[in-house]
PDB file of N, CA and C in Angstrom:
ATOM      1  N   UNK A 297       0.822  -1.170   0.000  1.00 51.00           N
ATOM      2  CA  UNK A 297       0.000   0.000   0.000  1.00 51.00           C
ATOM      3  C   UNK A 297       0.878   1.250   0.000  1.00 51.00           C
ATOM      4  N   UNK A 298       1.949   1.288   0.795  1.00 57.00           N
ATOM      5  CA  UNK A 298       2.978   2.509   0.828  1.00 57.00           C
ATOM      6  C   UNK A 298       3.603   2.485  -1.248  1.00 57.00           C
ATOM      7  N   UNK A 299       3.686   1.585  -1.509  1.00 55.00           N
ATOM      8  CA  UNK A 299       4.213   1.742  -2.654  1.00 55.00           C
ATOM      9  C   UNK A 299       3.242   2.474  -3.385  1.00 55.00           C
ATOM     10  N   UNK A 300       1.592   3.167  -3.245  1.00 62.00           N
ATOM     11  CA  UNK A 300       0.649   3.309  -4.371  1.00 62.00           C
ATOM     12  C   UNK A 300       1.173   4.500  -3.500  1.00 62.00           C
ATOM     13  N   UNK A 301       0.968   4.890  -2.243  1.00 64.00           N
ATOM     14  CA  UNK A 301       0.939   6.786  -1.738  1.00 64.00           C
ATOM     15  C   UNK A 301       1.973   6.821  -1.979  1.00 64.00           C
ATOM     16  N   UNK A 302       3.761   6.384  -1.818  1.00 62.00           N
ATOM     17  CA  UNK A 302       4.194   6.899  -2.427  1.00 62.00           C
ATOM     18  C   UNK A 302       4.890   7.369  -3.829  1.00 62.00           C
ATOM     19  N   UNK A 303       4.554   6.265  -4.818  1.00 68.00           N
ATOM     20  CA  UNK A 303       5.422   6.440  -5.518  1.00 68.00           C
ATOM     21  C   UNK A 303       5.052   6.947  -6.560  1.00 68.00           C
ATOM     22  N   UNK A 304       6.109   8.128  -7.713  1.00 73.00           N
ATOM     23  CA  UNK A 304       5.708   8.951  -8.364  1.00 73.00           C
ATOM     24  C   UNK A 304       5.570   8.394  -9.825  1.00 73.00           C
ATOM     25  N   UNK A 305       6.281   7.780  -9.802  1.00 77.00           N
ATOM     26  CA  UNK A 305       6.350   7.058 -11.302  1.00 77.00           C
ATOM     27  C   UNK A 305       5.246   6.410 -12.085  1.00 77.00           C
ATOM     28  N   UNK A 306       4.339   6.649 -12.462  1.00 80.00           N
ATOM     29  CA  UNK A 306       2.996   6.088 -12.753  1.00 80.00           C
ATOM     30  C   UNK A 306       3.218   4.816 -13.708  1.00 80.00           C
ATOM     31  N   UNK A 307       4.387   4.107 -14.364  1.00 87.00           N
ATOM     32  CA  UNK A 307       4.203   3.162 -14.125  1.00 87.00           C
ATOM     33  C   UNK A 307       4.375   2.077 -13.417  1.00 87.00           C
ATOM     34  N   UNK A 308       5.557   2.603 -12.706  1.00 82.00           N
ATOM     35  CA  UNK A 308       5.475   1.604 -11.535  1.00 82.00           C
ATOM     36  C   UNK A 308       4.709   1.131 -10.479  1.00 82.00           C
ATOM     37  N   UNK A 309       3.780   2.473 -10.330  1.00 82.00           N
ATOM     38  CA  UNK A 309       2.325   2.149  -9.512  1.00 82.00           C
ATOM     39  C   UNK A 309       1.364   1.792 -10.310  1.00 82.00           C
ATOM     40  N   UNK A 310       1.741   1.376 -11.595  1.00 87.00           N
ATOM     41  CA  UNK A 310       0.370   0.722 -12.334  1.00 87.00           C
ATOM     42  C   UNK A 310       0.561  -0.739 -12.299  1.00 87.00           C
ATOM     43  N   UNK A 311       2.259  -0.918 -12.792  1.00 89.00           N
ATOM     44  CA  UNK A 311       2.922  -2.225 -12.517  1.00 89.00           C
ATOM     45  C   UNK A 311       1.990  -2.791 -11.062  1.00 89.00           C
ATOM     46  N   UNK A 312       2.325  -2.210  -9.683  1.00 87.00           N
ATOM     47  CA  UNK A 312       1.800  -2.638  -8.501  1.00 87.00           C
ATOM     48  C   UNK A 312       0.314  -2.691  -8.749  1.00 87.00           C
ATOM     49  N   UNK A 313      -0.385  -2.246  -9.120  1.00 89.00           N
ATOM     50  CA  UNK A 313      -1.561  -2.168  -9.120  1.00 89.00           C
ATOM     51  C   UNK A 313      -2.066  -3.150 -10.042  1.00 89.00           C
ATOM     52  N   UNK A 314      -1.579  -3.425 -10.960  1.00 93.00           N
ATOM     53  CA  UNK A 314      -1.825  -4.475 -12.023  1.00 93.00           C
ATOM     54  C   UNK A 314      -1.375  -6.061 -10.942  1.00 93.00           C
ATOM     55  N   UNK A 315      -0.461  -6.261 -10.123  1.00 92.00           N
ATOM     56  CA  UNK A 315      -0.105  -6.856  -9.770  1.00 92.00           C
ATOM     57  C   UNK A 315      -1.329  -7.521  -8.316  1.00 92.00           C
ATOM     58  N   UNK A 316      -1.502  -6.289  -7.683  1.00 92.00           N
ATOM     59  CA  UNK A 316      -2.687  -6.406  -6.897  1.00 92.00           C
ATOM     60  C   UNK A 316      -3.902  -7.307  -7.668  1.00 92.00           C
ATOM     61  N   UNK A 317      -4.152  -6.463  -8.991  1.00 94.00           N
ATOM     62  CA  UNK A 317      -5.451  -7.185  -9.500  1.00 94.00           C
ATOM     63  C   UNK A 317      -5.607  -8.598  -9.646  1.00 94.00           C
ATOM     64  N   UNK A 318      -4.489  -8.924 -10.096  1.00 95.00           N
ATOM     65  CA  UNK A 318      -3.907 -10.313 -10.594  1.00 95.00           C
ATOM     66  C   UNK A 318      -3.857 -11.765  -8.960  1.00 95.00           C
ATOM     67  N   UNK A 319      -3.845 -11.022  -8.066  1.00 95.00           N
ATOM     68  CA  UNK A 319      -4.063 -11.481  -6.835  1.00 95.00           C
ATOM     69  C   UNK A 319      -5.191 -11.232  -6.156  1.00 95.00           C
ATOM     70  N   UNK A 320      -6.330 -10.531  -6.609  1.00 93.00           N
ATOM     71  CA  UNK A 320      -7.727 -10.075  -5.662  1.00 93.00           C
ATOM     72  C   UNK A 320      -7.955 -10.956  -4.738  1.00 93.00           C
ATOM     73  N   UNK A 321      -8.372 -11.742  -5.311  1.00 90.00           N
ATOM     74  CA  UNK A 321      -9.080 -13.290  -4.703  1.00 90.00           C
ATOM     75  C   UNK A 321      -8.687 -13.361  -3.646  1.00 90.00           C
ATOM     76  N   UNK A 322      -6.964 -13.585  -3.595  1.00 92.00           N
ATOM     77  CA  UNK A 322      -6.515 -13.990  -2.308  1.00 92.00           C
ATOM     78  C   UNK A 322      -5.893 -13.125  -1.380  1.00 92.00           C
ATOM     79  N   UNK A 323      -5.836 -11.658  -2.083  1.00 92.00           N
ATOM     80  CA  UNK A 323      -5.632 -10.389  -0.915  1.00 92.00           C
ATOM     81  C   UNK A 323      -6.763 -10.354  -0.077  1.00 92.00           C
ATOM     82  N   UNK A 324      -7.846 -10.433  -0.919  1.00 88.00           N
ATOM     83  CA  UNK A 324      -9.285 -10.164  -0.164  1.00 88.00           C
ATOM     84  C   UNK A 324     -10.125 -10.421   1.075  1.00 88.00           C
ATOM     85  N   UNK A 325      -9.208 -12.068   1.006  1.00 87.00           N
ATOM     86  CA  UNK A 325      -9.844 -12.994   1.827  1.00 87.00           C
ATOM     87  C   UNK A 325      -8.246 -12.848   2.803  1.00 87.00           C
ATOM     88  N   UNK A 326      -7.173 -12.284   2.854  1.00 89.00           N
ATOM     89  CA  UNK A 326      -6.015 -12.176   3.903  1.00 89.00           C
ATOM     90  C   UNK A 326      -5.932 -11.285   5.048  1.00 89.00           C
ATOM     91  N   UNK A 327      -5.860 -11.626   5.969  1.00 86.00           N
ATOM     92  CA  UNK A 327      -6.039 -10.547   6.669  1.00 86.00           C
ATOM     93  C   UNK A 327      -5.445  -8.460   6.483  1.00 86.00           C
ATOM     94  N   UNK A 328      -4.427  -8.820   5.710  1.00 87.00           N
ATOM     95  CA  UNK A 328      -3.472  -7.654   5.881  1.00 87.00           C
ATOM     96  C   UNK A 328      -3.858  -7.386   4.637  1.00 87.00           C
ATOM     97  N   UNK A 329      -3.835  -8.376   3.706  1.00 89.00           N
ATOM     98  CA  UNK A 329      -4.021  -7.724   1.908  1.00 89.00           C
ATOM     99  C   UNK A 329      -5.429  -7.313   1.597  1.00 89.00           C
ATOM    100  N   UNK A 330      -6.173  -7.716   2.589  1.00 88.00           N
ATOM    101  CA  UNK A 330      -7.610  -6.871   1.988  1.00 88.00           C
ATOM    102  C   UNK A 330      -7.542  -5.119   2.535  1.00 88.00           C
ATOM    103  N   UNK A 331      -6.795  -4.943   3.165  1.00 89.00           N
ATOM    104  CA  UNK A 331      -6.509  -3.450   3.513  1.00 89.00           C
ATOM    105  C   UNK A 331      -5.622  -3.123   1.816  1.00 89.00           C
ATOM    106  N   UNK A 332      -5.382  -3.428   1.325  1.00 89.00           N
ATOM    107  CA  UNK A 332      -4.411  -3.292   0.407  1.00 89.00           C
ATOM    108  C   UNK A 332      -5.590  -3.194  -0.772  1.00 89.00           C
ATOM    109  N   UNK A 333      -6.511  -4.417  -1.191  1.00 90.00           N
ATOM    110  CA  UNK A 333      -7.896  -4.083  -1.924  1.00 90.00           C
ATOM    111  C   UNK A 333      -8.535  -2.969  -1.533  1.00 90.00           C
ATOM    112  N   UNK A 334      -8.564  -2.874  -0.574  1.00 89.00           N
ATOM    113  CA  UNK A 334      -9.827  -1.458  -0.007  1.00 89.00           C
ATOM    114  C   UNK A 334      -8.698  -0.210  -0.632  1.00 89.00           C
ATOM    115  N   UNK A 335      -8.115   0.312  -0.390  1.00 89.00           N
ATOM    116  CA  UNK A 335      -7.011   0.756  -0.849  1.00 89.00           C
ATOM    117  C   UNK A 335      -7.288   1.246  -2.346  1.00 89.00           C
ATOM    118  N   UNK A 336      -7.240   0.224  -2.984  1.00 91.00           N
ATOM    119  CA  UNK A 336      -7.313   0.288  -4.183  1.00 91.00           C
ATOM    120  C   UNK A 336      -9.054   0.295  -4.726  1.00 91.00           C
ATOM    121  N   UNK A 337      -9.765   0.041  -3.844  1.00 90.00           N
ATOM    122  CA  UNK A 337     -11.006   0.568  -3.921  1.00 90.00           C
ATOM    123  C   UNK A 337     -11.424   1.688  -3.958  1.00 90.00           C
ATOM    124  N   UNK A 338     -10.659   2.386  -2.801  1.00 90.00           N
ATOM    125  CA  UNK A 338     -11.264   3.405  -2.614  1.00 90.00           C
ATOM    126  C   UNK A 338     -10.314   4.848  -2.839  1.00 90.00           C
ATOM    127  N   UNK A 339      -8.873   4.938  -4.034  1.00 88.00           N
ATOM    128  CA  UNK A 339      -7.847   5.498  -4.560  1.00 88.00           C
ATOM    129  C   UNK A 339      -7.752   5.375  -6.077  1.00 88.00           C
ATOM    130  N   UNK A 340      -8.349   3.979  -6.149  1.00 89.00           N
ATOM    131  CA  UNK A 340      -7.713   3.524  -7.584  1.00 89.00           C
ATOM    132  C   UNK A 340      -8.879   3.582  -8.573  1.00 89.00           C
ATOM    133  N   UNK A 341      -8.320   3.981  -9.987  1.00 92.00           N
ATOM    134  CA  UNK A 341      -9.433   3.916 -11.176  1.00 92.00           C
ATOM    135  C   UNK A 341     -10.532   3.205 -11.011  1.00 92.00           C
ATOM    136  N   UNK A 342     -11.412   3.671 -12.069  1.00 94.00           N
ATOM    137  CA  UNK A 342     -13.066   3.274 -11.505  1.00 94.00           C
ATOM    138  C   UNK A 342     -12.391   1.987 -12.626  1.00 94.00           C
ATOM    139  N   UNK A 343     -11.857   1.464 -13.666  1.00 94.00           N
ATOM    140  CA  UNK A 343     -11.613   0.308 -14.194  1.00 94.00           C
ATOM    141  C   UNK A 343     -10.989  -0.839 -13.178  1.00 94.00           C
ATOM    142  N   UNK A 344     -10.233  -0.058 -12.620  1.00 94.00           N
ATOM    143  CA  UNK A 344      -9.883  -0.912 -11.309  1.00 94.00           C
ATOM    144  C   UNK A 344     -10.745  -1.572  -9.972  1.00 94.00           C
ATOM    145  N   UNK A 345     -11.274  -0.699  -9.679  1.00 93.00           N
ATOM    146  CA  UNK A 345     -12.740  -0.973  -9.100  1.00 93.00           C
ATOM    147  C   UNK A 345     -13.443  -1.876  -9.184  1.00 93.00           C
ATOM    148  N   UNK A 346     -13.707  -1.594 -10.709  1.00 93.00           N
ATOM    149  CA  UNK A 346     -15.136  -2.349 -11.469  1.00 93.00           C
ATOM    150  C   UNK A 346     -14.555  -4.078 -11.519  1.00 93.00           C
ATOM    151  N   UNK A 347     -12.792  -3.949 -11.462  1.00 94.00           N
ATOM    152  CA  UNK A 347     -12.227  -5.571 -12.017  1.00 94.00           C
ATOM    153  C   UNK A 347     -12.614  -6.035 -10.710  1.00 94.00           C
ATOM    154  N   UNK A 348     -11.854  -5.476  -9.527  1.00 93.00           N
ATOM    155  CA  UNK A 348     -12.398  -6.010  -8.484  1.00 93.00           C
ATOM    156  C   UNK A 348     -13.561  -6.496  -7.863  1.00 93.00           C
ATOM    157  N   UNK A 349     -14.570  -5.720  -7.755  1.00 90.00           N
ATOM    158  CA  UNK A 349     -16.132  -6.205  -7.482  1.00 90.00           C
ATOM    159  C   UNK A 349     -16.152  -7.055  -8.215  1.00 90.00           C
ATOM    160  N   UNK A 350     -15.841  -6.951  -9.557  1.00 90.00           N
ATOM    161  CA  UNK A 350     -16.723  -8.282 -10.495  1.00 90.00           C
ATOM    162  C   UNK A 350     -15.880  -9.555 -10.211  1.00 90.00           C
ATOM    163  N   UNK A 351     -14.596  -9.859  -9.798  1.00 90.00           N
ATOM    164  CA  UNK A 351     -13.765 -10.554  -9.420  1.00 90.00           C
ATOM    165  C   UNK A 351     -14.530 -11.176  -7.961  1.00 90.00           C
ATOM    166  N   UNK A 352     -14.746 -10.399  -7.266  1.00 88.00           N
ATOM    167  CA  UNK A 352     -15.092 -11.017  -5.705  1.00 88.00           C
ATOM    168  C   UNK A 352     -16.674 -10.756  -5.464  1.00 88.00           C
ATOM    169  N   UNK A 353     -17.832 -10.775  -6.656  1.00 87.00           N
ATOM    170  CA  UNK A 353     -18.725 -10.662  -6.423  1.00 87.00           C
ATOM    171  C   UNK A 353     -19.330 -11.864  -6.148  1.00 87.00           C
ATOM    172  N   UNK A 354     -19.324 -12.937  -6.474  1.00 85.00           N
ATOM    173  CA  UNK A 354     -19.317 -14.304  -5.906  1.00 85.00           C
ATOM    174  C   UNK A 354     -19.179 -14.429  -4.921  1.00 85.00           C
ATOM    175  N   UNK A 355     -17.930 -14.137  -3.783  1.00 85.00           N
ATOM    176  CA  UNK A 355     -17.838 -14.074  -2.767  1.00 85.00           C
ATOM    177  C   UNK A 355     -17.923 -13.276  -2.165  1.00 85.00           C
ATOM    178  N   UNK A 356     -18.761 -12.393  -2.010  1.00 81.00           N
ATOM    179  CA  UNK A 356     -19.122 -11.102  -1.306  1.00 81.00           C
ATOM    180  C   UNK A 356     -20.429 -11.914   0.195  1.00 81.00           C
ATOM    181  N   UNK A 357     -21.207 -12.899   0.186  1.00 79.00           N
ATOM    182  CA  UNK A 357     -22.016 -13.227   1.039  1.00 79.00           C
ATOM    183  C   UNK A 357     -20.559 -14.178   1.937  1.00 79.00           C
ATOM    184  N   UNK A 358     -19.993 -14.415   1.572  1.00 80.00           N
ATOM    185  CA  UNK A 358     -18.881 -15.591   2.622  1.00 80.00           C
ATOM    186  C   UNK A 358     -18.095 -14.168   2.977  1.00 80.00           C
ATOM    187  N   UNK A 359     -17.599 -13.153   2.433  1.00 80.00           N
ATOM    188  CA  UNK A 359     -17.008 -11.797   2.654  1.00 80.00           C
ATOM    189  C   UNK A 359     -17.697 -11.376   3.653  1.00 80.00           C
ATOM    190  N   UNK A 360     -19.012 -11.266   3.685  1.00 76.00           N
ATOM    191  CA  UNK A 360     -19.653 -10.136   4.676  1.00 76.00           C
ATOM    192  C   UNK A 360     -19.691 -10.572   6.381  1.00 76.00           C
ATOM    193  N   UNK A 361     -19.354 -11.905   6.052  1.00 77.00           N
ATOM    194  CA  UNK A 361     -19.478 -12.880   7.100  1.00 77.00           C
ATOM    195  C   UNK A 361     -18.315 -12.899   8.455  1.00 77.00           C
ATOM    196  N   UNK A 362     -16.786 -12.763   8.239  1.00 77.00           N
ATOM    197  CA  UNK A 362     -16.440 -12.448   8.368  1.00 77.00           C
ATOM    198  C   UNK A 362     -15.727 -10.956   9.394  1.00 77.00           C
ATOM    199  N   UNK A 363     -15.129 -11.137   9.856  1.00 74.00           N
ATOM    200  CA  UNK A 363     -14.636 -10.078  10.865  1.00 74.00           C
ATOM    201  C   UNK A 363     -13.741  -8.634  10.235  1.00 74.00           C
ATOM    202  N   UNK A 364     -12.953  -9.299   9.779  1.00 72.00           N
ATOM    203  CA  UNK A 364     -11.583  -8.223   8.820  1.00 72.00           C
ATOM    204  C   UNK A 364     -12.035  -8.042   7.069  1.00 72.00           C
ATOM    205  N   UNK A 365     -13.235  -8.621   6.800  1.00 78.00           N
ATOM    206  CA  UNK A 365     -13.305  -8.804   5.362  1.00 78.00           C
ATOM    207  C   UNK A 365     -14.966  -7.823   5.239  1.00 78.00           C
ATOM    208  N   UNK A 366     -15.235  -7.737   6.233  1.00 79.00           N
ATOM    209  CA  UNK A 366     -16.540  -7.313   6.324  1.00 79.00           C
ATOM    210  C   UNK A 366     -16.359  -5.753   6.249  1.00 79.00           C
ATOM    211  N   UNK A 367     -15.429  -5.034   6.230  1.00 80.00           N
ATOM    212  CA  UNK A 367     -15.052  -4.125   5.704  1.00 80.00           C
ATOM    213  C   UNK A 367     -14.712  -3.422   4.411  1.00 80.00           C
ATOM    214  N   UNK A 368     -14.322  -4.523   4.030  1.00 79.00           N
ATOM    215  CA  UNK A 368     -13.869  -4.666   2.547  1.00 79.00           C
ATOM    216  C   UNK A 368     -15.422  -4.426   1.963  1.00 79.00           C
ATOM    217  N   UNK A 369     -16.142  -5.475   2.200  1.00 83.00           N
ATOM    218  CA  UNK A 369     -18.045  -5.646   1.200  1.00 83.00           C
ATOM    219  C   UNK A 369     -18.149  -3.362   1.602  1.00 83.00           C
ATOM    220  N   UNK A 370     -17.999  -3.198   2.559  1.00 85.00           N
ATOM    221  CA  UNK A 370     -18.242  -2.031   2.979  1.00 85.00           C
ATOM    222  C   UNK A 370     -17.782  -0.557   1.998  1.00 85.00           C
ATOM    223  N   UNK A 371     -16.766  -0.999   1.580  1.00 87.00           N
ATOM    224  CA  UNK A 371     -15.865  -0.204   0.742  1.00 87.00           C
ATOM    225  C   UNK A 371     -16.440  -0.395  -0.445  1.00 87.00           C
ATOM    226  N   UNK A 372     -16.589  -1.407  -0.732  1.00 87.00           N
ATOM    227  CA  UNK A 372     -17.618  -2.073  -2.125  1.00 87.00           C
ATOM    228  C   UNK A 372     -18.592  -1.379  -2.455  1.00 87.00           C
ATOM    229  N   UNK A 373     -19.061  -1.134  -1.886  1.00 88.00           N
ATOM    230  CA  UNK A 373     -20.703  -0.865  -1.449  1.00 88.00           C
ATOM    231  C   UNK A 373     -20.771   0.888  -1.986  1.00 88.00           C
ATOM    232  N   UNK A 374     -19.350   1.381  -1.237  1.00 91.00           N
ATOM    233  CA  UNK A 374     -19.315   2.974  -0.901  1.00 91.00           C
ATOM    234  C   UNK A 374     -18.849   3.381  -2.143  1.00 91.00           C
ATOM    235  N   UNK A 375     -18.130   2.670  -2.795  1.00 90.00           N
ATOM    236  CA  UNK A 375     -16.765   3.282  -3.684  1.00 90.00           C
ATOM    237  C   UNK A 375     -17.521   2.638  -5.106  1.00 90.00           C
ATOM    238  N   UNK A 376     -18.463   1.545  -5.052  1.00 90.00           N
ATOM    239  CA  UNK A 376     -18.879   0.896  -6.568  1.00 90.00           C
ATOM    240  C   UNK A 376     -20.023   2.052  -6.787  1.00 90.00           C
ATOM    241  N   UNK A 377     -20.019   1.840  -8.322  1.00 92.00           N
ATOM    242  CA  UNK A 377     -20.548   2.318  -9.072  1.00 92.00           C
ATOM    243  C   UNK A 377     -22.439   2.226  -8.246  1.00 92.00           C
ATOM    244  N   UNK A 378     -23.664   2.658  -9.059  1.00 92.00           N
ATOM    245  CA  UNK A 378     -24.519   1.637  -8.892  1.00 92.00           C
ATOM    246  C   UNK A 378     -25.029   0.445  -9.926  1.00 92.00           C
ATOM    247  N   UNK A 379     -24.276   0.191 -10.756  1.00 93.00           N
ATOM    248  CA  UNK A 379     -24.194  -1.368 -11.515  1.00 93.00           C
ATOM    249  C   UNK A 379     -23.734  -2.208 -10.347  1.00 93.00           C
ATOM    250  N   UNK A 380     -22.537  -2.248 -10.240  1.00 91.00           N
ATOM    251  CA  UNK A 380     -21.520  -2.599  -9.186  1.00 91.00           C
ATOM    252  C   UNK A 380     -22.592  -3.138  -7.999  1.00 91.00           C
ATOM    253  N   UNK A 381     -23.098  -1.715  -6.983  1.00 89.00           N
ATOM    254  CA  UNK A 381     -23.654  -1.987  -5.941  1.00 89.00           C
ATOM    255  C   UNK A 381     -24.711  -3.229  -6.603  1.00 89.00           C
ATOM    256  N   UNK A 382     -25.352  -2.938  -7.151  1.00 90.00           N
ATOM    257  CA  UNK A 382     -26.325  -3.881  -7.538  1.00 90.00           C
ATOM    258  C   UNK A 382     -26.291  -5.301  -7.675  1.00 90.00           C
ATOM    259  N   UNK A 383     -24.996  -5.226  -8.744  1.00 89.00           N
ATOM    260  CA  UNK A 383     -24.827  -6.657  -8.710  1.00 89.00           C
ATOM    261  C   UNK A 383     -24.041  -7.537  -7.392  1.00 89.00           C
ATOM    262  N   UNK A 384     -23.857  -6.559  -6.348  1.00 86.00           N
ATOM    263  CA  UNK A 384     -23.465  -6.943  -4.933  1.00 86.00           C
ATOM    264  C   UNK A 384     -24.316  -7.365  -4.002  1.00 86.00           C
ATOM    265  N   UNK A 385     -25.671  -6.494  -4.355  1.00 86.00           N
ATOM    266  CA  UNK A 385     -26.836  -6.804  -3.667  1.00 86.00           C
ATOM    267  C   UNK A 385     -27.428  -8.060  -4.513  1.00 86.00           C
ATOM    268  N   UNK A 386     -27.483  -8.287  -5.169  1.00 85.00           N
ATOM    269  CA  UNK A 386     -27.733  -9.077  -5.825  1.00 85.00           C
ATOM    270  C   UNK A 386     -27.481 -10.298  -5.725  1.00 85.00           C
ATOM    271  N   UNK A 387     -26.115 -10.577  -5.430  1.00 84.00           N
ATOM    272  CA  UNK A 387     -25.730 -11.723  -4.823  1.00 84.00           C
ATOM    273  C   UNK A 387     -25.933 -11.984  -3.655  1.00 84.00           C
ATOM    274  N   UNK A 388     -25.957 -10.843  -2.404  1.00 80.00           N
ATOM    275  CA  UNK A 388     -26.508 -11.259  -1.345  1.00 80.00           C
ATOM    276  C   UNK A 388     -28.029 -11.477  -0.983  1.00 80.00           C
ATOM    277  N   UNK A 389     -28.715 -11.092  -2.686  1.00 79.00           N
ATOM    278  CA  UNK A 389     -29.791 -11.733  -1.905  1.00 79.00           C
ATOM    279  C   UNK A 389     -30.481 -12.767  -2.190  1.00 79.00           C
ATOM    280  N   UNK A 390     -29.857 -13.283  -3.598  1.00 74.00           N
ATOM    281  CA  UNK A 390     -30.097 -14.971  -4.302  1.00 74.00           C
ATOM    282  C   UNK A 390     -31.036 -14.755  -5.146  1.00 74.00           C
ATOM    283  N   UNK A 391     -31.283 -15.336  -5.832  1.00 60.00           N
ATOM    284  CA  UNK A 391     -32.774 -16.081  -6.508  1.00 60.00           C
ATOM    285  C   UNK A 391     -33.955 -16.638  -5.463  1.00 60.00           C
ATOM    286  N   UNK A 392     -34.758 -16.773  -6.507  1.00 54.00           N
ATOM    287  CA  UNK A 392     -35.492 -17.808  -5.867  1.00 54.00           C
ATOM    288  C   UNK A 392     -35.565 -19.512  -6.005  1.00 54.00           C
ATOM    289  N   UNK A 393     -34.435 -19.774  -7.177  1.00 59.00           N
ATOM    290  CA  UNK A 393     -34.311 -20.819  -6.864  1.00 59.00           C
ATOM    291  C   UNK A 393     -33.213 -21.189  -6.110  1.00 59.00           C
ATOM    292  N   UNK A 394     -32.272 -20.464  -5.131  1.00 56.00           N
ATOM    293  CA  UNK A 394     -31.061 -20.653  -4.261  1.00 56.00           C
ATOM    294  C   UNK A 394     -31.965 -21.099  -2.987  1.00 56.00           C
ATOM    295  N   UNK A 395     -30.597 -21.360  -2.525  1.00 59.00           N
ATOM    296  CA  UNK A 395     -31.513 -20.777  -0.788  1.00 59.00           C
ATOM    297  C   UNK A 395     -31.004 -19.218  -0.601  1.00 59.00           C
ATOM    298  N   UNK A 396     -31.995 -19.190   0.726  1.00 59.00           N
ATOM    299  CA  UNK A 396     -31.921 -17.877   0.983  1.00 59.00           C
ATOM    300  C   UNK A 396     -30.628 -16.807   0.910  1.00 59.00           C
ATOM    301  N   UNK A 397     -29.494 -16.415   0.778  1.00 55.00           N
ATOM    302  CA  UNK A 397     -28.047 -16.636   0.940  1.00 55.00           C
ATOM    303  C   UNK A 397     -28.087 -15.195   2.219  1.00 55.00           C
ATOM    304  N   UNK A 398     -29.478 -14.472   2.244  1.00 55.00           N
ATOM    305  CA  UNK A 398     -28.773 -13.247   3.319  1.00 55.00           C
ATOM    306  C   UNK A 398     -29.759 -14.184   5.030  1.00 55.00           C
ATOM    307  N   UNK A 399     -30.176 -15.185   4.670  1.00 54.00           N
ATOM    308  CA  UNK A 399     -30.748 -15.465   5.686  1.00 54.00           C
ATOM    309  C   UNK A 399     -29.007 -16.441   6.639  1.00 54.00           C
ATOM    310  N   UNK A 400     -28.707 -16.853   5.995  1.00 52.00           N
ATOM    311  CA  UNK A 400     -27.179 -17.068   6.064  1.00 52.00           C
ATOM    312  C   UNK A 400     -26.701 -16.264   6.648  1.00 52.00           C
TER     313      UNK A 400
END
């Protein structure tokens, strides 16, 4: 995260940032690297953004669940678009042919 505030070189903070994306999944769900997603949620391009949510929108109901990650859905929520939000709510609240997933 110190490498995106400080560094001036825009591609080397795209390099990092490209590098982040390429790892979402499993920053997200880490304790220390989802501070590092939020980060980039809530600093980084709305293309950046948009990869993320759609990357961890699947797991956004096992996300919310959670202690250190339940922050992250939070940032989601604040910083996404409203496509984004939607398709967040969306997953937390299933079909009708799922089970319930927010009664979960």
């Amino acid at each position: 995260m110190r490498v995106l505030e400080h560094c001036k070189d825009a591609k080397t903070q795209q390099k990092a940032v490209d590098e982040i994306l390429g790892a979402v999944s499993l920053l997200a769900q880490d304790h220390n690297g989802n501070y590092v997603v939020q980060h980039v949620l809530e600093h980084g391009k709305p293309h950046e953004r948009s990869a993320i949510i759609k990357e961890l929108a699947s797991m956004i109901l096992q996300m919310s669940q959670q202690k250190f990650t339940f922050n992250f859905v939070e940032k989601c929520l604040t910083f996404g678009d409203s496509s984004e939000c939607q398709l967040l709510v969306n997953e937390m609240l299933g079909s009708m042919d799922e089970n319930e997933p927010l009664q979960v």
